[in-house]
């Protein structure tokens, strides 16, 4: 089984929205063969809590406006270190860069096929590391 066309459409729009809000290291996996509860995961990160919230808000607004999709669940808003948007067909994880490194979700899903993303999203790969080097190797938390 592979991700449905609808799931791929949602992932593509969400990835573009995340890239437009300067998310780092955007990647998507087709998890439909290993999970029965969803088709795909989208992972993205940002160096501070405000940017995590901004990315999530843009994704939610764009999916609602362009595709009429609303999440059935949104978790993690209070701390904004890891916000999850559950659209049933897809699950979006936007993490603070430190959580992204610590939890390493890519390691868990590396055997699943990647979903092709828009070029803007692909160009975000390696941005977290680049940002850390420019800022002396630390990710500041700007609340």
PDB file of C-alpha atoms in Angstrom:
ATOM      1  CA  UNK A   1       0.000   0.000   0.000  1.00  0.00           C
ATOM      2  CA  UNK A   2       1.219   3.525  -0.676  1.00  0.00           C
ATOM      3  CA  UNK A   3       0.089   6.955   0.422  1.00  0.00           C
ATOM      4  CA  UNK A   4      -3.072   8.112  -1.320  1.00  0.00           C
ATOM      5  CA  UNK A   5      -3.138  10.974  -3.799  1.00  0.00           C
ATOM      6  CA  UNK A   6      -4.956  13.072  -1.180  1.00  0.00           C
ATOM      7  CA  UNK A   7      -2.204  12.402   1.378  1.00  0.00           C
ATOM      8  CA  UNK A   8       0.470  13.355  -1.116  1.00  0.00           C
ATOM      9  CA  UNK A   9      -1.443  16.531  -1.998  1.00  0.00           C
ATOM     10  CA  UNK A  10      -1.678  17.488   1.694  1.00  0.00           C
ATOM     11  CA  UNK A  11       2.011  16.725   2.300  1.00  0.00           C
ATOM     12  CA  UNK A  12       3.076  18.796  -0.707  1.00  0.00           C
ATOM     13  CA  UNK A  13       1.014  21.821   0.355  1.00  0.00           C
ATOM     14  CA  UNK A  14       2.186  21.536   3.965  1.00  0.00           C
ATOM     15  CA  UNK A  15       5.830  21.237   2.916  1.00  0.00           C
ATOM     16  CA  UNK A  16       5.552  24.337   0.741  1.00  0.00           C
ATOM     17  CA  UNK A  17       3.894  26.275   3.578  1.00  0.00           C
ATOM     18  CA  UNK A  18       6.673  25.208   5.956  1.00  0.00           C
ATOM     19  CA  UNK A  19       9.345  26.232   3.452  1.00  0.00           C
ATOM     20  CA  UNK A  20       7.643  29.600   2.980  1.00  0.00           C
ATOM     21  CA  UNK A  21       7.985  30.167   6.753  1.00  0.00           C
ATOM     22  CA  UNK A  22      11.688  29.210   6.627  1.00  0.00           C
ATOM     23  CA  UNK A  23      11.441  25.780   8.263  1.00  0.00           C
ATOM     24  CA  UNK A  24      14.600  23.691   8.347  1.00  0.00           C
ATOM     25  CA  UNK A  25      15.185  20.153   7.102  1.00  0.00           C
ATOM     26  CA  UNK A  26      11.733  19.412   5.708  1.00  0.00           C
ATOM     27  CA  UNK A  27      11.243  15.760   4.858  1.00  0.00           C
ATOM     28  CA  UNK A  28       8.231  13.486   4.348  1.00  0.00           C
ATOM     29  CA  UNK A  29       7.856   9.731   4.650  1.00  0.00           C
ATOM     30  CA  UNK A  30       5.241   7.345   3.299  1.00  0.00           C
ATOM     31  CA  UNK A  31       4.466   5.281   6.409  1.00  0.00           C
ATOM     32  CA  UNK A  32       1.366   3.571   4.996  1.00  0.00           C
ATOM     33  CA  UNK A  33       3.056   0.154   4.833  1.00  0.00           C
ATOM     34  CA  UNK A  34       4.053   0.168   8.513  1.00  0.00           C
ATOM     35  CA  UNK A  35       1.224   2.146  10.152  1.00  0.00           C
ATOM     36  CA  UNK A  36      -2.491   1.663   9.716  1.00  0.00           C
ATOM     37  CA  UNK A  37      -3.439   4.969  11.369  1.00  0.00           C
ATOM     38  CA  UNK A  38      -1.958   7.372   8.800  1.00  0.00           C
ATOM     39  CA  UNK A  39      -0.380   7.452   5.344  1.00  0.00           C
ATOM     40  CA  UNK A  40       2.449   9.942   5.749  1.00  0.00           C
ATOM     41  CA  UNK A  41       4.551  11.989   8.139  1.00  0.00           C
ATOM     42  CA  UNK A  42       5.974  15.430   7.450  1.00  0.00           C
ATOM     43  CA  UNK A  43       8.883  16.571   9.625  1.00  0.00           C
ATOM     44  CA  UNK A  44      10.181  20.133   9.852  1.00  0.00           C
ATOM     45  CA  UNK A  45      12.066  22.176  12.426  1.00  0.00           C
ATOM     46  CA  UNK A  46      12.905  25.721  13.447  1.00  0.00           C
ATOM     47  CA  UNK A  47      15.507  27.292  15.740  1.00  0.00           C
ATOM     48  CA  UNK A  48      13.058  28.946  18.153  1.00  0.00           C
ATOM     49  CA  UNK A  49       9.588  28.550  19.615  1.00  0.00           C
ATOM     50  CA  UNK A  50       8.026  31.507  17.825  1.00  0.00           C
ATOM     51  CA  UNK A  51       9.105  30.205  14.465  1.00  0.00           C
ATOM     52  CA  UNK A  52       7.763  26.732  15.283  1.00  0.00           C
ATOM     53  CA  UNK A  53       4.357  28.320  15.992  1.00  0.00           C
ATOM     54  CA  UNK A  54       4.537  30.462  12.852  1.00  0.00           C
ATOM     55  CA  UNK A  55       5.274  27.435  10.673  1.00  0.00           C
ATOM     56  CA  UNK A  56       2.407  25.451  12.196  1.00  0.00           C
ATOM     57  CA  UNK A  57      -0.030  28.343  11.816  1.00  0.00           C
ATOM     58  CA  UNK A  58       0.932  28.771   8.153  1.00  0.00           C
ATOM     59  CA  UNK A  59       0.548  25.050   7.433  1.00  0.00           C
ATOM     60  CA  UNK A  60      -2.856  24.946   9.108  1.00  0.00           C
ATOM     61  CA  UNK A  61      -4.074  28.072   7.322  1.00  0.00           C
ATOM     62  CA  UNK A  62      -2.800  26.947   3.915  1.00  0.00           C
ATOM     63  CA  UNK A  63      -4.299  23.450   4.128  1.00  0.00           C
ATOM     64  CA  UNK A  64      -7.651  24.903   5.212  1.00  0.00           C
ATOM     65  CA  UNK A  65      -7.685  27.605   2.532  1.00  0.00           C
ATOM     66  CA  UNK A  66      -6.335  25.611  -0.419  1.00  0.00           C
ATOM     67  CA  UNK A  67      -7.565  22.089   0.315  1.00  0.00           C
ATOM     68  CA  UNK A  68     -10.382  22.477   2.838  1.00  0.00           C
ATOM     69  CA  UNK A  69      -8.518  20.340   5.369  1.00  0.00           C
ATOM     70  CA  UNK A  70      -8.663  20.885   9.121  1.00  0.00           C
ATOM     71  CA  UNK A  71      -6.613  18.966  11.667  1.00  0.00           C
ATOM     72  CA  UNK A  72      -8.556  16.640  13.944  1.00  0.00           C
ATOM     73  CA  UNK A  73      -5.961  17.279  16.631  1.00  0.00           C
ATOM     74  CA  UNK A  74      -3.288  19.878  17.397  1.00  0.00           C
ATOM     75  CA  UNK A  75      -0.917  19.163  20.274  1.00  0.00           C
ATOM     76  CA  UNK A  76       2.074  20.894  21.826  1.00  0.00           C
ATOM     77  CA  UNK A  77       1.046  24.545  21.520  1.00  0.00           C
ATOM     78  CA  UNK A  78       1.799  25.495  25.105  1.00  0.00           C
ATOM     79  CA  UNK A  79       5.553  24.967  24.938  1.00  0.00           C
ATOM     80  CA  UNK A  80       5.889  25.145  21.137  1.00  0.00           C
ATOM     81  CA  UNK A  81       8.859  22.791  21.270  1.00  0.00           C
ATOM     82  CA  UNK A  82       7.106  20.105  19.250  1.00  0.00           C
ATOM     83  CA  UNK A  83       3.727  20.766  17.686  1.00  0.00           C
ATOM     84  CA  UNK A  84       1.827  17.946  16.056  1.00  0.00           C
ATOM     85  CA  UNK A  85      -0.974  18.421  13.537  1.00  0.00           C
ATOM     86  CA  UNK A  86      -3.044  15.294  12.905  1.00  0.00           C
ATOM     87  CA  UNK A  87      -5.044  15.333   9.675  1.00  0.00           C
ATOM     88  CA  UNK A  88      -5.770  11.571   9.893  1.00  0.00           C
ATOM     89  CA  UNK A  89      -4.339  10.951   6.399  1.00  0.00           C
ATOM     90  CA  UNK A  90      -1.112  12.718   7.363  1.00  0.00           C
ATOM     91  CA  UNK A  91       0.612  13.753  10.587  1.00  0.00           C
ATOM     92  CA  UNK A  92       2.826  16.834  10.674  1.00  0.00           C
ATOM     93  CA  UNK A  93       5.586  17.260  13.243  1.00  0.00           C
ATOM     94  CA  UNK A  94       7.161  20.708  13.595  1.00  0.00           C
ATOM     95  CA  UNK A  95       9.904  20.601  16.187  1.00  0.00           C
ATOM     96  CA  UNK A  96      12.318  22.988  17.819  1.00  0.00           C
ATOM     97  CA  UNK A  97      15.746  22.110  16.404  1.00  0.00           C
ATOM     98  CA  UNK A  98      16.923  20.696  19.735  1.00  0.00           C
ATOM     99  CA  UNK A  99      13.954  18.312  19.928  1.00  0.00           C
ATOM    100  CA  UNK A 100      14.525  17.311  16.328  1.00  0.00           C
ATOM    101  CA  UNK A 101      18.063  16.204  17.148  1.00  0.00           C
ATOM    102  CA  UNK A 102      17.111  14.551  20.438  1.00  0.00           C
ATOM    103  CA  UNK A 103      14.135  12.533  19.192  1.00  0.00           C
ATOM    104  CA  UNK A 104      15.589  11.815  15.725  1.00  0.00           C
ATOM    105  CA  UNK A 105      12.314  10.768  14.106  1.00  0.00           C
ATOM    106  CA  UNK A 106      14.142  10.329  10.799  1.00  0.00           C
ATOM    107  CA  UNK A 107      16.017   7.415  12.332  1.00  0.00           C
ATOM    108  CA  UNK A 108      12.714   5.702  13.172  1.00  0.00           C
ATOM    109  CA  UNK A 109      11.256   6.117   9.685  1.00  0.00           C
ATOM    110  CA  UNK A 110      14.403   5.908   7.530  1.00  0.00           C
ATOM    111  CA  UNK A 111      13.304   2.589   6.012  1.00  0.00           C
ATOM    112  CA  UNK A 112      10.074   4.116   4.719  1.00  0.00           C
ATOM    113  CA  UNK A 113      10.070   5.696   1.265  1.00  0.00           C
ATOM    114  CA  UNK A 114      10.492   9.451   1.105  1.00  0.00           C
ATOM    115  CA  UNK A 115       7.745  11.454  -0.545  1.00  0.00           C
ATOM    116  CA  UNK A 116       8.881  13.890  -3.229  1.00  0.00           C
ATOM    117  CA  UNK A 117       8.521  17.472  -2.047  1.00  0.00           C
ATOM    118  CA  UNK A 118       8.530  20.873  -3.773  1.00  0.00           C
ATOM    119  CA  UNK A 119      11.993  22.240  -4.569  1.00  0.00           C
ATOM    120  CA  UNK A 120      11.649  24.997  -1.936  1.00  0.00           C
ATOM    121  CA  UNK A 121      11.196  22.317   0.739  1.00  0.00           C
ATOM    122  CA  UNK A 122      14.089  20.199  -0.535  1.00  0.00           C
ATOM    123  CA  UNK A 123      16.400  23.221  -0.348  1.00  0.00           C
ATOM    124  CA  UNK A 124      15.792  23.427   3.416  1.00  0.00           C
ATOM    125  CA  UNK A 125      17.855  20.286   4.027  1.00  0.00           C
ATOM    126  CA  UNK A 126      20.923  21.081   6.107  1.00  0.00           C
ATOM    127  CA  UNK A 127      19.625  24.518   7.129  1.00  0.00           C
ATOM    128  CA  UNK A 128      19.512  23.625  10.849  1.00  0.00           C
ATOM    129  CA  UNK A 129      23.197  22.741  10.839  1.00  0.00           C
ATOM    130  CA  UNK A 130      24.028  25.854   8.827  1.00  0.00           C
ATOM    131  CA  UNK A 131      22.043  28.007  11.276  1.00  0.00           C
ATOM    132  CA  UNK A 132      23.798  26.431  14.277  1.00  0.00           C
ATOM    133  CA  UNK A 133      27.239  27.105  12.776  1.00  0.00           C
ATOM    134  CA  UNK A 134      26.368  30.743  12.073  1.00  0.00           C
ATOM    135  CA  UNK A 135      25.204  31.139  15.676  1.00  0.00           C
ATOM    136  CA  UNK A 136      28.250  29.631  17.368  1.00  0.00           C
ATOM    137  CA  UNK A 137      26.940  26.077  17.510  1.00  0.00           C
ATOM    138  CA  UNK A 138      24.006  26.828  19.801  1.00  0.00           C
ATOM    139  CA  UNK A 139      20.344  27.092  19.013  1.00  0.00           C
ATOM    140  CA  UNK A 140      18.959  30.052  20.947  1.00  0.00           C
ATOM    141  CA  UNK A 141      15.450  29.892  22.313  1.00  0.00           C
ATOM    142  CA  UNK A 142      13.879  33.255  21.593  1.00  0.00           C
ATOM    143  CA  UNK A 143      10.693  33.579  23.616  1.00  0.00           C
TER     144      UNK A 143
END
